[in-house]
């Protein structure tokens, strides 16, 4: 198997290790569903890119028990689920279908009783898929706020701090909607460090911070003046500070587990260099290049995380595609073959059809031969165009899971 085929195989291994149905099965073996009281039923809310396979696995094991189920996922992963209502909505940009789904979730939980058991199946993407703006804020205003934050290169924790402050359901809002029914959450993590407050913006946990902290972040990034008036007004209102109803939250899968599966599949000598590849994509590329230069002999270097891109141009791309482009442009002559792959385990990198990119020592030459200017394309944040010219886009299609991004650098032997 050549280096490119090996890299693709390892990426698939990472996605398989995060298979939502298998992860939920393992969790249910150790933490079975709590049973409803007499007269009660299950109310299942599945939210995120992995919502369909998670709900399928759960419903298949209910064996005639009473339940209602609502599944909210992205368009690419949507398909019918026996016994459930499936609603598809926009990601990464929220849309009106997501707003309708949020109202549907609230409606299903509105008459829950203490005898019922609410089961929340949560995976990455829930923040965008289930927009529920607070009173006075429109979906367009909230989307504009997210656009400003993403353009400023904020990380997922900072983005979700603001999202929670502007949402009825995030930051524990789902618990308030479900009260007085007890809530159990089975959560597939798409964030580094597995902070439950950040995954899908913390539907079943306390918020990551206060509205005052959200205001401070926005002002510190120089964004406050550009915010819609309704958003500024909402962030200056006092939040409901009554204690959240309790919930049991169980982490069932993560990026680290996928990295360990890649390492095992790669065999002896494979190394997980970092499971926290975060921050600006240019800094991440520099770390990968440094690791390549330091590697003696052939090797398999594995990384995982979620970088950020500062938007300065009008091109199309995503953090994985830009990371791959930066690595190939910055990699010195190593005197041996190498391949670098960076991909989102959900199969989609930014608003594109690609999961990421897979590059090598002649990617830049292929871009130029196809009529592209790599430096100009990078400056315009047009990594999708650059990698398309080289034939180096990583296309996987929707995977039905999401545990952030994985990277692998394969280094051949020195001639």
Short mmCIF file of C-alpha atoms in Angstrom, two decimals:
data_model
loop_
_atom_site.label_atom_id
_atom_site.label_comp_id
_atom_site.label_asym_id
_atom_site.label_seq_id
_atom_site.Cartn_x
_atom_site.Cartn_y
_atom_site.Cartn_z
CA UNK A 1 0.00 0.00 0.00
CA UNK A 2 1.49 3.40 -0.98
CA UNK A 3 1.61 6.39 1.38
CA UNK A 4 -1.54 8.04 0.02
CA UNK A 5 -3.59 4.86 0.27
CA UNK A 6 -2.26 4.29 3.77
CA UNK A 7 -3.21 7.81 4.82
CA UNK A 8 -6.76 7.35 3.47
CA UNK A 9 -7.05 4.03 5.28
CA UNK A 10 -5.96 5.57 8.58
CA UNK A 11 -8.49 8.38 8.16
CA UNK A 12 -11.22 5.80 7.66
CA UNK A 13 -9.99 3.99 10.77
CA UNK A 14 -10.43 7.21 12.76
CA UNK A 15 -13.99 7.63 11.52
CA UNK A 16 -14.86 3.98 12.18
CA UNK A 17 -13.53 4.23 15.74
CA UNK A 18 -16.01 7.04 16.32
CA UNK A 19 -18.95 5.03 14.96
CA UNK A 20 -21.88 6.44 16.97
CA UNK A 21 -23.92 3.25 17.16
CA UNK A 22 -21.00 1.20 18.46
CA UNK A 23 -20.04 3.92 20.94
CA UNK A 24 -23.59 4.09 22.27
CA UNK A 25 -23.79 0.29 22.54
CA UNK A 26 -20.67 0.24 24.69
CA UNK A 27 -22.08 2.97 26.90
CA UNK A 28 -25.45 1.26 27.33
CA UNK A 29 -23.70 -1.91 28.47
CA UNK A 30 -22.18 -0.03 31.42
CA UNK A 31 -24.85 2.65 31.91
CA UNK A 32 -28.25 1.20 30.94
CA UNK A 33 -31.20 3.47 30.28
CA UNK A 34 -33.05 4.60 33.39
CA UNK A 35 -36.56 3.17 33.35
CA UNK A 36 -39.62 5.47 33.33
CA UNK A 37 -41.89 5.39 36.36
CA UNK A 38 -45.39 3.91 36.10
CA UNK A 39 -47.35 5.84 33.50
CA UNK A 40 -44.24 7.42 32.02
CA UNK A 41 -42.44 7.00 28.71
CA UNK A 42 -39.14 7.75 27.04
CA UNK A 43 -38.75 11.06 25.27
CA UNK A 44 -35.73 10.80 23.00
CA UNK A 45 -34.07 13.87 21.57
CA UNK A 46 -31.14 13.14 19.22
CA UNK A 47 -29.20 16.18 18.05
CA UNK A 48 -26.06 16.44 15.94
CA UNK A 49 -24.29 14.95 12.95
CA UNK A 50 -24.39 11.51 14.56
CA UNK A 51 -28.04 11.76 15.62
CA UNK A 52 -29.37 9.22 13.13
CA UNK A 53 -27.16 6.22 13.99
CA UNK A 54 -27.36 7.01 17.72
CA UNK A 55 -31.15 7.11 17.64
CA UNK A 56 -31.35 3.97 15.50
CA UNK A 57 -29.26 2.06 18.03
CA UNK A 58 -31.27 3.29 21.00
CA UNK A 59 -34.70 2.72 19.48
CA UNK A 60 -33.78 -0.78 18.31
CA UNK A 61 -33.26 -1.80 21.94
CA UNK A 62 -36.49 -0.42 23.40
CA UNK A 63 -38.48 -3.56 22.51
CA UNK A 64 -42.03 -2.29 22.67
CA UNK A 65 -41.55 0.31 25.40
CA UNK A 66 -43.43 3.58 25.00
CA UNK A 67 -41.39 6.41 23.50
CA UNK A 68 -41.44 9.54 21.40
CA UNK A 69 -38.34 10.38 19.39
CA UNK A 70 -37.20 13.48 17.53
CA UNK A 71 -33.98 13.46 15.51
CA UNK A 72 -32.27 16.64 14.30
CA UNK A 73 -29.27 16.28 12.00
CA UNK A 74 -27.59 17.89 8.99
CA UNK A 75 -28.92 17.45 5.47
CA UNK A 76 -26.13 15.09 4.38
CA UNK A 77 -26.77 12.63 7.22
CA UNK A 78 -30.57 12.76 7.27
CA UNK A 79 -32.52 9.59 6.53
CA UNK A 80 -35.69 8.01 7.93
CA UNK A 81 -35.48 6.41 11.37
CA UNK A 82 -38.12 3.86 12.28
CA UNK A 83 -40.30 5.23 15.07
CA UNK A 84 -38.84 8.75 15.01
CA UNK A 85 -39.48 12.12 13.42
CA UNK A 86 -36.35 13.22 11.55
CA UNK A 87 -35.72 16.91 10.86
CA UNK A 88 -32.78 18.13 8.79
CA UNK A 89 -31.24 21.58 9.12
CA UNK A 90 -28.27 23.68 8.09
CA UNK A 91 -24.65 23.29 9.13
CA UNK A 92 -22.33 25.15 9.57
CA UNK A 93 -24.68 28.05 8.83
CA UNK A 94 -27.96 27.82 10.80
CA UNK A 95 -31.17 28.07 8.81
CA UNK A 96 -34.93 28.32 9.26
CA UNK A 97 -35.31 24.53 9.32
CA UNK A 98 -33.04 24.49 12.36
CA UNK A 99 -35.21 27.10 14.05
CA UNK A 100 -38.28 24.95 13.33
CA UNK A 101 -36.48 21.93 14.79
CA UNK A 102 -35.72 23.89 17.97
CA UNK A 103 -39.40 24.71 18.42
CA UNK A 104 -40.24 21.04 17.80
CA UNK A 105 -37.81 19.95 20.54
CA UNK A 106 -39.34 22.43 22.99
CA UNK A 107 -42.85 21.29 22.06
CA UNK A 108 -42.01 17.62 22.60
CA UNK A 109 -40.56 18.32 26.03
CA UNK A 110 -43.15 20.87 27.15
CA UNK A 111 -45.55 18.37 28.73
CA UNK A 112 -42.96 15.91 30.06
CA UNK A 113 -43.79 14.62 33.53
CA UNK A 114 -41.67 13.36 36.45
CA UNK A 115 -42.60 9.81 35.39
CA UNK A 116 -41.01 10.28 31.94
CA UNK A 117 -37.32 9.83 31.17
CA UNK A 118 -35.74 12.24 28.68
CA UNK A 119 -32.81 10.72 26.79
CA UNK A 120 -30.59 13.24 25.02
CA UNK A 121 -28.30 11.82 22.33
CA UNK A 122 -25.85 14.60 21.59
CA UNK A 123 -23.07 14.87 19.03
CA UNK A 124 -21.08 17.56 17.28
CA UNK A 125 -22.83 20.08 15.08
CA UNK A 126 -25.73 20.60 17.45
CA UNK A 127 -24.93 24.28 17.91
CA UNK A 128 -25.70 25.16 14.30
CA UNK A 129 -28.35 22.50 13.74
CA UNK A 130 -30.60 23.65 16.57
CA UNK A 131 -30.64 27.47 16.64
CA UNK A 132 -33.06 28.80 19.24
CA UNK A 133 -32.44 32.55 19.53
CA UNK A 134 -33.56 34.26 22.73
CA UNK A 135 -36.49 36.64 22.56
CA UNK A 136 -35.81 39.67 20.41
CA UNK A 137 -32.96 38.11 18.41
CA UNK A 138 -33.66 36.87 14.89
CA UNK A 139 -31.99 33.87 13.31
CA UNK A 140 -30.31 36.21 10.83
CA UNK A 141 -28.90 38.34 13.66
CA UNK A 142 -27.56 35.28 15.47
CA UNK A 143 -26.04 33.92 12.25
CA UNK A 144 -24.35 37.27 11.60
CA UNK A 145 -22.86 37.16 15.09
CA UNK A 146 -21.46 33.69 14.43
CA UNK A 147 -20.06 34.87 11.10
CA UNK A 148 -18.25 37.77 12.77
CA UNK A 149 -16.80 35.48 15.44
CA UNK A 150 -15.62 32.87 12.95
CA UNK A 151 -14.04 35.56 10.80
CA UNK A 152 -12.11 36.77 13.84
CA UNK A 153 -10.58 33.31 14.31
CA UNK A 154 -12.15 32.46 17.67
CA UNK A 155 -11.92 28.91 18.97
CA UNK A 156 -14.94 26.67 19.54
CA UNK A 157 -15.09 27.44 23.28
CA UNK A 158 -15.26 31.17 22.63
CA UNK A 159 -17.83 30.73 19.88
CA UNK A 160 -20.05 28.63 22.10
CA UNK A 161 -19.78 31.07 25.00
CA UNK A 162 -21.58 33.61 22.84
CA UNK A 163 -23.95 31.07 21.29
CA UNK A 164 -25.09 29.95 24.74
CA UNK A 165 -25.75 33.52 25.82
CA UNK A 166 -28.08 33.99 22.84
CA UNK A 167 -29.93 30.65 22.98
CA UNK A 168 -33.02 29.26 24.68
CA UNK A 169 -31.74 25.65 24.56
CA UNK A 170 -27.95 25.84 24.83
CA UNK A 171 -26.07 26.21 28.11
CA UNK A 172 -28.50 23.88 29.87
CA UNK A 173 -31.63 25.30 28.32
CA UNK A 174 -32.79 21.85 27.26
CA UNK A 175 -32.87 20.83 30.94
CA UNK A 176 -35.23 23.69 31.71
CA UNK A 177 -37.45 22.69 28.78
CA UNK A 178 -37.59 19.07 29.98
CA UNK A 179 -38.20 19.84 33.69
CA UNK A 180 -39.60 18.09 35.72
CA UNK A 181 -38.60 14.96 33.76
CA UNK A 182 -35.11 13.60 34.59
CA UNK A 183 -32.58 13.87 31.74
CA UNK A 184 -29.79 11.46 30.80
CA UNK A 185 -27.34 12.55 28.12
CA UNK A 186 -25.17 10.23 26.01
CA UNK A 187 -22.59 12.49 24.41
CA UNK A 188 -20.17 11.96 21.52
CA UNK A 189 -17.46 14.60 21.83
CA UNK A 190 -16.26 16.68 18.88
CA UNK A 191 -14.14 19.07 20.98
CA UNK A 192 -10.63 18.74 22.28
CA UNK A 193 -10.53 18.16 26.01
CA UNK A 194 -14.14 16.89 25.95
CA UNK A 195 -15.59 19.86 27.83
CA UNK A 196 -19.30 18.99 27.97
CA UNK A 197 -20.17 22.69 28.11
CA UNK A 198 -18.76 23.10 24.61
CA UNK A 199 -20.11 20.01 22.80
CA UNK A 200 -23.19 21.21 20.87
CA UNK A 201 -22.96 24.29 23.12
CA UNK A 202 -23.85 22.33 26.24
CA UNK A 203 -27.52 21.47 25.83
CA UNK A 204 -27.60 19.47 29.08
CA UNK A 205 -24.94 21.23 31.17
CA UNK A 206 -24.41 24.62 32.75
CA UNK A 207 -23.18 27.40 30.43
CA UNK A 208 -19.48 27.99 29.86
CA UNK A 209 -19.71 31.53 31.15
CA UNK A 210 -21.88 34.55 31.80
CA UNK A 211 -23.28 37.13 29.43
CA UNK A 212 -20.79 39.58 30.91
CA UNK A 213 -17.98 37.27 29.78
CA UNK A 214 -19.54 37.03 26.33
CA UNK A 215 -19.65 40.82 26.11
CA UNK A 216 -16.03 41.06 27.22
CA UNK A 217 -14.97 38.56 24.56
CA UNK A 218 -16.78 40.42 21.79
CA UNK A 219 -15.36 43.77 22.88
CA UNK A 220 -11.88 42.30 23.21
CA UNK A 221 -12.08 41.01 19.63
CA UNK A 222 -13.22 44.42 18.40
CA UNK A 223 -16.58 43.04 17.28
CA UNK A 224 -19.01 44.76 19.62
CA UNK A 225 -19.68 47.77 17.38
CA UNK A 226 -20.48 45.53 14.40
CA UNK A 227 -23.02 43.35 16.21
CA UNK A 228 -26.73 43.60 15.37
CA UNK A 229 -28.54 45.87 17.82
CA UNK A 230 -30.78 43.02 18.99
CA UNK A 231 -27.75 40.92 19.95
CA UNK A 232 -26.17 43.73 21.95
CA UNK A 233 -29.49 44.30 23.75
CA UNK A 234 -29.88 40.60 24.57
CA UNK A 235 -26.35 40.31 25.92
CA UNK A 236 -27.01 43.18 28.31
CA UNK A 237 -30.08 41.54 29.82
CA UNK A 238 -29.83 39.49 33.01
CA UNK A 239 -29.90 35.73 32.44
CA UNK A 240 -32.11 33.33 34.41
CA UNK A 241 -29.85 32.39 37.31
CA UNK A 242 -32.08 29.83 39.00
CA UNK A 243 -30.24 26.51 39.44
CA UNK A 244 -30.46 24.12 36.50
CA UNK A 245 -32.34 20.85 36.97
CA UNK A 246 -29.87 17.98 37.44
CA UNK A 247 -28.85 15.64 34.63
CA UNK A 248 -26.68 12.57 34.19
CA UNK A 249 -24.23 13.12 31.32
CA UNK A 250 -22.11 10.28 29.90
CA UNK A 251 -19.22 10.76 27.45
CA UNK A 252 -19.29 7.88 24.95
CA UNK A 253 -16.64 8.78 22.34
CA UNK A 254 -13.92 11.31 21.57
CA UNK A 255 -11.12 12.45 19.28
CA UNK A 256 -8.50 10.78 21.46
CA UNK A 257 -10.12 7.37 20.97
CA UNK A 258 -9.90 7.84 17.20
CA UNK A 259 -6.24 8.83 17.39
CA UNK A 260 -5.47 5.71 19.41
CA UNK A 261 -7.26 3.58 16.81
CA UNK A 262 -5.14 5.15 14.06
CA UNK A 263 -1.98 4.46 16.06
CA UNK A 264 -2.92 0.82 16.56
CA UNK A 265 -3.76 0.38 12.87
CA UNK A 266 -0.50 2.00 11.75
CA UNK A 267 1.54 -0.46 13.80
CA UNK A 268 4.85 -0.20 15.65
CA UNK A 269 6.53 3.17 15.47
CA UNK A 270 3.37 5.23 15.01
CA UNK A 271 3.32 8.17 17.41
CA UNK A 272 0.54 10.46 18.60
CA UNK A 273 2.48 13.72 18.53
CA UNK A 274 -0.38 15.88 19.79
CA UNK A 275 -4.05 15.45 20.65
CA UNK A 276 -4.43 19.20 21.09
CA UNK A 277 -3.59 20.69 17.71
CA UNK A 278 -5.46 23.94 18.25
CA UNK A 279 -5.14 27.65 17.61
CA UNK A 280 -4.28 29.45 14.40
CA UNK A 281 -3.87 27.17 11.41
CA UNK A 282 -0.52 28.76 10.50
CA UNK A 283 0.90 27.88 13.92
CA UNK A 284 -0.43 24.33 13.61
CA UNK A 285 1.24 23.94 10.21
CA UNK A 286 4.55 25.10 11.71
CA UNK A 287 4.30 22.43 14.43
CA UNK A 288 3.67 19.70 11.88
CA UNK A 289 6.56 20.81 9.70
CA UNK A 290 8.86 20.90 12.75
CA UNK A 291 7.83 17.34 13.64
CA UNK A 292 8.58 16.21 10.09
CA UNK A 293 12.06 17.73 10.16
CA UNK A 294 12.79 16.12 13.53
CA UNK A 295 11.72 12.63 12.47
CA UNK A 296 14.64 10.31 11.78
CA UNK A 297 13.80 7.56 9.33
CA UNK A 298 10.33 6.50 8.18
CA UNK A 299 7.45 7.25 10.48
CA UNK A 300 3.76 7.80 11.10
CA UNK A 301 3.04 10.98 13.05
CA UNK A 302 -0.54 11.45 14.26
CA UNK A 303 -2.27 14.63 15.40
CA UNK A 304 -5.78 15.57 16.47
CA UNK A 305 -7.58 18.76 17.33
CA UNK A 306 -9.42 21.67 15.83
CA UNK A 307 -7.61 24.69 14.43
CA UNK A 308 -8.98 28.10 13.51
CA UNK A 309 -8.70 30.18 10.35
CA UNK A 310 -8.65 33.97 10.25
CA UNK A 311 -10.67 34.98 7.19
CA UNK A 312 -8.91 37.65 5.18
CA UNK A 313 -10.09 36.77 1.68
CA UNK A 314 -13.17 35.76 -0.25
CA UNK A 315 -12.18 32.22 -1.24
CA UNK A 316 -13.68 28.88 -0.33
CA UNK A 317 -12.13 26.39 2.04
CA UNK A 318 -11.97 25.08 5.58
CA UNK A 319 -9.45 24.66 8.36
CA UNK A 320 -8.33 21.20 7.23
CA UNK A 321 -7.86 22.24 3.62
CA UNK A 322 -5.93 25.35 4.62
CA UNK A 323 -3.78 23.37 7.03
CA UNK A 324 -2.90 20.88 4.29
CA UNK A 325 -2.10 23.70 1.87
CA UNK A 326 0.10 25.46 4.42
CA UNK A 327 1.98 22.26 5.21
CA UNK A 328 2.79 21.51 1.58
CA UNK A 329 3.83 25.11 0.92
CA UNK A 330 6.03 25.27 4.02
CA UNK A 331 7.57 21.81 4.00
CA UNK A 332 11.30 21.89 3.12
CA UNK A 333 12.94 19.30 0.90
CA UNK A 334 13.08 16.19 3.07
CA UNK A 335 14.90 13.96 0.64
CA UNK A 336 12.17 11.32 0.84
CA UNK A 337 8.53 10.77 -0.01
CA UNK A 338 5.91 12.06 2.38
CA UNK A 339 2.13 12.49 2.54
CA UNK A 340 0.12 14.66 4.90
CA UNK A 341 -3.63 14.29 5.43
CA UNK A 342 -5.90 16.53 7.46
CA UNK A 343 -9.60 15.74 7.63
CA UNK A 344 -12.76 16.39 9.58
CA UNK A 345 -14.20 13.15 10.92
CA UNK A 346 -17.67 14.36 9.93
CA UNK A 347 -16.63 14.30 6.28
CA UNK A 348 -17.15 18.01 5.77
CA UNK A 349 -14.61 20.81 6.11
CA UNK A 350 -16.23 24.22 6.25
CA UNK A 351 -18.90 25.05 3.66
CA UNK A 352 -17.39 22.68 1.07
CA UNK A 353 -17.83 19.18 -0.34
CA UNK A 354 -14.46 18.06 1.03
CA UNK A 355 -13.48 16.51 4.37
CA UNK A 356 -10.05 18.13 4.07
CA UNK A 357 -6.92 17.69 2.03
CA UNK A 358 -4.16 15.20 1.34
CA UNK A 359 -0.90 16.66 0.04
CA UNK A 360 2.66 15.64 -0.74
CA UNK A 361 5.96 17.06 -1.93
CA UNK A 362 4.72 17.88 -5.43
CA UNK A 363 1.30 19.36 -4.60
CA UNK A 364 2.57 22.90 -5.14
CA UNK A 365 4.00 21.94 -8.53
CA UNK A 366 0.65 20.43 -9.53
CA UNK A 367 -1.21 23.61 -8.54
CA UNK A 368 1.15 25.73 -10.64
CA UNK A 369 0.96 23.34 -13.57
CA UNK A 370 -2.83 23.67 -13.48
CA UNK A 371 -2.57 27.46 -13.72
CA UNK A 372 -2.90 28.36 -10.03
CA UNK A 373 -0.83 30.65 -7.83
CA UNK A 374 -0.54 28.88 -4.46
CA UNK A 375 0.47 31.99 -2.51
CA UNK A 376 -2.35 34.08 -3.95
CA UNK A 377 -4.89 31.33 -3.35
CA UNK A 378 -3.77 30.96 0.26
CA UNK A 379 -3.91 34.73 0.83
CA UNK A 380 -7.51 34.66 -0.41
CA UNK A 381 -8.41 31.73 1.89
CA UNK A 382 -9.09 29.76 -1.30
CA UNK A 383 -7.63 26.43 -0.19
CA UNK A 384 -10.45 24.46 -1.80
CA UNK A 385 -9.56 25.86 -5.23
CA UNK A 386 -5.84 25.25 -4.68
CA UNK A 387 -6.24 21.63 -3.65
CA UNK A 388 -8.81 21.01 -6.36
CA UNK A 389 -6.28 22.14 -8.97
CA UNK A 390 -3.79 19.65 -7.55
CA UNK A 391 -6.31 16.82 -7.27
CA UNK A 392 -5.61 16.74 -3.54
CA UNK A 393 -9.02 17.27 -1.97
CA UNK A 394 -10.02 14.59 0.55
CA UNK A 395 -13.59 13.62 -0.38
CA UNK A 396 -15.28 11.11 1.92
CA UNK A 397 -18.92 12.13 1.98
CA UNK A 398 -20.84 12.45 5.22
CA UNK A 399 -19.57 9.92 7.78
CA UNK A 400 -22.41 10.04 10.27
CA UNK A 401 -20.08 10.93 13.12
CA UNK A 402 -18.03 13.88 14.35
CA UNK A 403 -15.09 13.83 16.78
CA UNK A 404 -13.24 16.91 15.47
CA UNK A 405 -10.26 16.66 13.11
CA UNK A 406 -7.46 14.16 12.64
CA UNK A 407 -4.13 14.51 10.86
CA UNK A 408 -1.52 11.99 9.80
CA UNK A 409 1.96 12.61 8.36
CA UNK A 410 3.55 9.60 6.71
CA UNK A 411 7.28 9.76 6.03
CA UNK A 412 9.02 7.32 3.72
CA UNK A 413 12.56 6.00 4.06
CA UNK A 414 15.48 8.16 2.98
CA UNK A 415 16.85 6.87 -0.35
#
